[in-house]
Short mmCIF file of C-alpha atoms in Angstrom, two decimals:
data_model
loop_
_atom_site.label_atom_id
_atom_site.label_comp_id
_atom_site.label_asym_id
_atom_site.label_seq_id
_atom_site.Cartn_x
_atom_site.Cartn_y
_atom_site.Cartn_z
CA UNK V 1 9.71 2.02 -24.29
CA UNK V 2 12.22 3.90 -25.71
CA UNK V 3 15.88 3.21 -25.38
CA UNK V 4 16.51 5.36 -22.05
CA UNK V 5 13.42 4.37 -20.46
CA UNK V 6 14.61 0.64 -20.79
CA UNK V 7 17.77 1.72 -19.11
CA UNK V 8 15.92 3.22 -16.21
CA UNK V 9 13.86 0.08 -16.34
CA UNK V 10 16.70 -2.12 -15.99
CA UNK V 11 18.30 -0.04 -12.98
CA UNK V 12 14.86 0.13 -11.15
CA UNK V 13 14.32 -3.35 -11.35
CA UNK V 14 17.63 -4.64 -10.22
CA UNK V 15 17.15 -2.05 -7.45
CA UNK V 16 13.65 -3.16 -6.23
CA UNK V 17 13.71 -6.64 -7.18
CA UNK V 18 13.03 -9.13 -5.43
CA UNK V 19 10.81 -7.15 -2.83
CA UNK V 20 8.60 -5.43 -5.18
CA UNK V 21 7.72 -6.13 -8.92
CA UNK V 22 7.93 -3.13 -11.40
CA UNK V 23 5.89 -2.95 -14.73
CA UNK V 24 5.89 -0.77 -17.49
CA UNK V 25 3.62 1.39 -19.30
CA UNK V 26 1.14 1.48 -16.57
CA UNK V 27 -2.41 2.86 -18.07
CA UNK V 28 -3.84 5.32 -15.01
CA UNK V 29 -7.57 3.40 -15.17
CA UNK V 30 -6.25 0.28 -14.94
CA UNK V 31 -4.71 1.45 -10.78
CA UNK V 32 -6.86 4.27 -10.37
CA UNK V 33 -10.73 3.78 -9.82
CA UNK V 34 -12.88 6.00 -12.26
CA UNK V 35 -15.40 8.32 -10.80
CA UNK V 36 -18.25 9.24 -13.12
CA UNK V 37 -17.85 12.78 -12.60
CA UNK V 38 -14.23 13.28 -11.73
CA UNK V 39 -12.67 16.46 -13.58
CA UNK V 40 -9.92 14.19 -14.68
CA UNK V 41 -11.82 11.23 -15.83
CA UNK V 42 -10.25 11.55 -19.26
CA UNK V 43 -6.74 11.75 -18.39
CA UNK V 44 -7.10 8.35 -16.37
CA UNK V 45 -6.59 7.14 -20.04
CA UNK V 46 -2.63 8.20 -19.87
CA UNK V 47 0.53 5.90 -19.48
CA UNK V 48 2.76 6.22 -17.05
CA UNK V 49 6.34 4.94 -17.36
CA UNK V 50 6.60 2.57 -14.56
CA UNK V 51 4.29 1.26 -11.76
CA UNK V 52 5.79 -0.65 -8.27
CA UNK V 53 3.83 -3.11 -6.81
CA UNK V 54 4.44 -4.91 -3.65
CA UNK V 55 4.00 -8.82 -3.76
CA UNK V 56 0.21 -8.61 -2.84
CA UNK V 57 0.16 -6.71 -6.78
CA UNK V 58 -0.99 -3.67 -4.70
CA UNK V 59 0.35 -0.26 -6.34
CA UNK V 60 3.03 1.35 -4.27
CA UNK V 61 4.50 4.01 -6.25
CA UNK V 62 4.55 5.23 -9.88
CA UNK V 63 7.37 6.46 -12.04
CA UNK V 64 7.87 8.90 -15.10
CA UNK V 65 10.53 9.48 -17.09
CA UNK V 66 10.84 13.13 -18.44
CA UNK V 67 12.66 13.93 -21.61
CA UNK V 68 13.15 17.11 -22.60
CA UNK V 69 9.68 17.13 -24.44
CA UNK V 70 8.17 17.68 -20.74
CA UNK V 71 9.60 21.58 -21.05
CA UNK V 72 6.62 22.02 -23.71
CA UNK V 73 3.60 23.67 -22.33
CA UNK V 74 1.30 21.00 -23.47
CA UNK V 75 3.01 18.42 -21.75
CA UNK V 76 3.86 20.52 -18.52
CA UNK V 77 -0.02 21.01 -18.37
CA UNK V 78 -0.51 17.04 -18.98
CA UNK V 79 1.98 16.48 -16.24
CA UNK V 80 0.30 18.43 -13.58
CA UNK V 81 -3.03 16.86 -14.45
CA UNK V 82 -1.36 13.59 -13.85
CA UNK V 83 0.69 14.85 -10.49
CA UNK V 84 -2.74 15.99 -9.59
CA UNK V 85 -4.35 12.90 -10.27
CA UNK V 86 -2.16 10.74 -8.39
CA UNK V 87 -2.31 13.14 -5.46
CA UNK V 88 -5.89 12.86 -5.17
CA UNK V 89 -5.37 9.38 -5.14
CA UNK V 90 -2.77 9.06 -2.51
CA UNK V 91 -0.24 7.36 -4.79
CA UNK V 92 3.01 8.70 -4.73
CA UNK V 93 4.55 9.71 -8.30
CA UNK V 94 8.23 9.95 -9.15
CA UNK V 95 9.91 12.04 -11.98
CA UNK V 96 13.32 11.12 -13.07
CA UNK V 97 14.59 13.86 -15.82
CA UNK V 98 17.01 12.09 -18.45
CA UNK V 99 18.95 15.30 -18.73
CA UNK V 100 20.64 14.17 -15.39
CA UNK V 101 21.22 10.60 -16.88
CA UNK V 102 20.96 7.43 -15.11
CA UNK V 103 22.86 7.44 -11.88
CA UNK V 104 22.13 3.95 -10.31
CA UNK V 105 22.88 5.67 -6.13
CA UNK V 106 20.17 8.71 -7.07
CA UNK V 107 17.49 6.26 -8.23
CA UNK V 108 18.00 4.09 -4.90
CA UNK V 109 17.82 7.30 -2.92
CA UNK V 110 14.87 8.26 -4.25
CA UNK V 111 12.93 5.00 -4.63
CA UNK V 112 14.19 4.00 -0.67
CA UNK V 113 11.86 6.98 0.41
CA UNK V 114 8.90 5.29 -1.13
CA UNK V 115 10.03 1.54 -0.54
CA UNK V 116 11.26 0.61 2.72
CA UNK V 117 12.06 -3.12 1.91
CA UNK V 118 14.73 -1.95 -0.62
CA UNK V 119 16.70 -0.06 2.26
CA UNK V 120 17.20 -3.60 3.82
CA UNK V 121 18.33 -4.73 1.07
CA UNK V 122 21.58 -6.44 0.68
CA UNK V 123 22.13 -4.61 -3.13
CA UNK V 124 25.44 -2.84 -3.13
CA UNK V 125 25.07 0.26 -4.63
CA UNK V 126 27.95 2.25 -6.28
#
């Protein structure tokens, strides 16, 4: 992980634990069934920055941390493929942009849309 990804990881981990588990560097092929004739078969071997899992180890949410390199045409194409794969699999995908910094309240608000248990947590978000 990059230093920026590590910083996001620590904030997200503080928000979601102990109700959920966060794992870094999730390979799409490890959480999405591969279909022999899928148009995105090769794309499933890409890594996503973080996956959030419930206590039964079921995937709940994927997270991408995007820096300025994600504005390049080849990265935009790759990101759109990943979004399509996740949408087709019914897996929510959140993107956080590094240019906005690491705002704990913003991250919390985005996560609680998908993670109902954290909304009831006792974590003070400032």
